[in-house]
Amino acid sequence: MNTTLMSLGALAAFTPSIYRRLQLSRAKHPSLAGHSRMAKRLARLLPGYHFDEEVFFKCDNAPLEIQNLRRQAFFKIAEVLKARHPLSIQASAAAREDITDMQFIAAYRVPFQFSPLVQEHLKVGSFLQSASGVHVTDLDGQSFYDLTGSYGVNVFGADFYKKTMADGLAKTQSFGPTLGVYHPCVASNAARLKTISGMDEVSFHMSGTEAVMQAVRLARYHTKRKNLVRFCGAYHGWWEDVQPGPGNPMPPRETYTLSDMSERSLEVIRTRKDIACVLVNPLQALHPNVNAPGDSTLVDSSRKAAYDRDAYTAWLHKLRQACTDNGVVLIFDEVFLGFRLARGGAQEYFGVQADLVTYGKTLGGGFPVGVVCGKKEWMHRFHPDRPADICFARGTFKEHPAVMGAMAAFLDEIETPEIQAIYDGLDERWNARCKMFNDAMKAHDIPLQAANMSSVWTMFYTQPSRYNWMLQYYLRVQGLALSWVGTGRLIFSLNYSDADFEAVLQRFVAATTQMKNDGWWWYSPEMTNKSIRRSILKETLFR
């Protein structure tokens, strides 16, 4: 009898813990992106293999005539790239031996099974000599329309940042590299950022990643809690706590990766007492619960994207309330999107006030920077009555005079009538351009569509294929410059005119039509994304 009572008592004691664990598990997205530990285990087990030339062109069981079309097209593109860009390719090949980042990018530009043959033949250049308007020019004098957006930095066009960089240097050149004291523009920058962000205080940092790190550290300091919530697929920099899956040598520790736009996630945030903060990257509204798109992940056509502003706005308001109810710090990570959607960023655009907000990229006016803006109760880093209780943060270059000068120039420029006019009708303009793009793809029977959040676009494919990643090379031949994530994401600067966009659209039509004619989008009715994944599994297991 006593044993039975003790067992029941133990079960009752552990039931809340079991419930919380179950509640947390149910709030995670069912994909691997929502389960960091499992994703890391599988990543370690995945064997490396590659296709030889014979299999490369027929891994989807295409008929012989299609294989021959692809082979001819592949080597023709290789010759075109080699002939047009010899200096750029040569410089990139030489530098790749010394620069680790370039080696990584080259290896992961396409799915790993195809990578060796692509690296051997489809040579591309990573060096440019100039940028102007919406164009960049490589070392061979070849001009491209720039669709990279400099990874989010280039919101207003290359010439805008040439001016802010020059103005910033002119404003602060008498300081030189004097650090540890402040140029007067630091104070005016902070005052203007308070107005823009709606916050009370500001701290400066050297990068967006550092700004997010400091925001999380402040949240932990003030709440006396250790865990953070990030949403499945969202990017917040490359440090351990916010990138707990493959690519991070450390196991997940104080990080909960929850499903985006989920009531179950809200319940976890409302009820758990170990959560210090919730990180939100609003760009994730374009592809909730999916990792950032890249051509190296295009093993099939399962990538999808869609943006519902009303639905995401409603979600953010619910999230704001859940955080408030449980004393959790809500952090908006606007390092990427800040100043692209609206002058006041995502907070203004979605009508939600965060507790802390981080900025970077474009705010530096062309130079690297990170910023945290926050409410007074979250920003202070010491307690006067407990002198050893501090939240330490430093950085030698964090108020570098040249950066602060360029930031001041940036903040000046965005107040001008010319820039303010760009924000007028911004969504309508880019939504109309995206519709024009999608209509053109349908009219030419191309299995490609785009979803957009203003001027940030995600490309996805409407027909099963293992060769979608080839599109990046056809676009390059047509004079369209992409970032190394290829056709996963296009980032337009806001200075694109209607004529510029029409030129880009026509080049897309030419590139996709040629790719279709060259057999890369050959399609068999029995071919599905599921059947492609089964084929990949067999390749993996039987090699």
Coordinates of C-alpha atoms in Angstrom, one line a residue, residues 429 433 436 495-504:
R429 CA 4.9 48.9 -56.7
R433 CA 6.2 43.9 -60.4
M436 CA 4.1 40.9 -63.8
N495 CA 16.1 52.6 -57.1
Y496 CA 15.0 50.1 -59.8
S497 CA 12.9 52.0 -62.3
D498 CA 10.1 50.5 -64.3
A499 CA 12.5 50.4 -67.3
D500 CA 15.2 48.6 -65.3
F501 CA 12.7 46.1 -64.1
E502 CA 11.4 45.4 -67.6
A503 CA 14.9 44.8 -68.8
V504 CA 15.5 42.3 -65.9

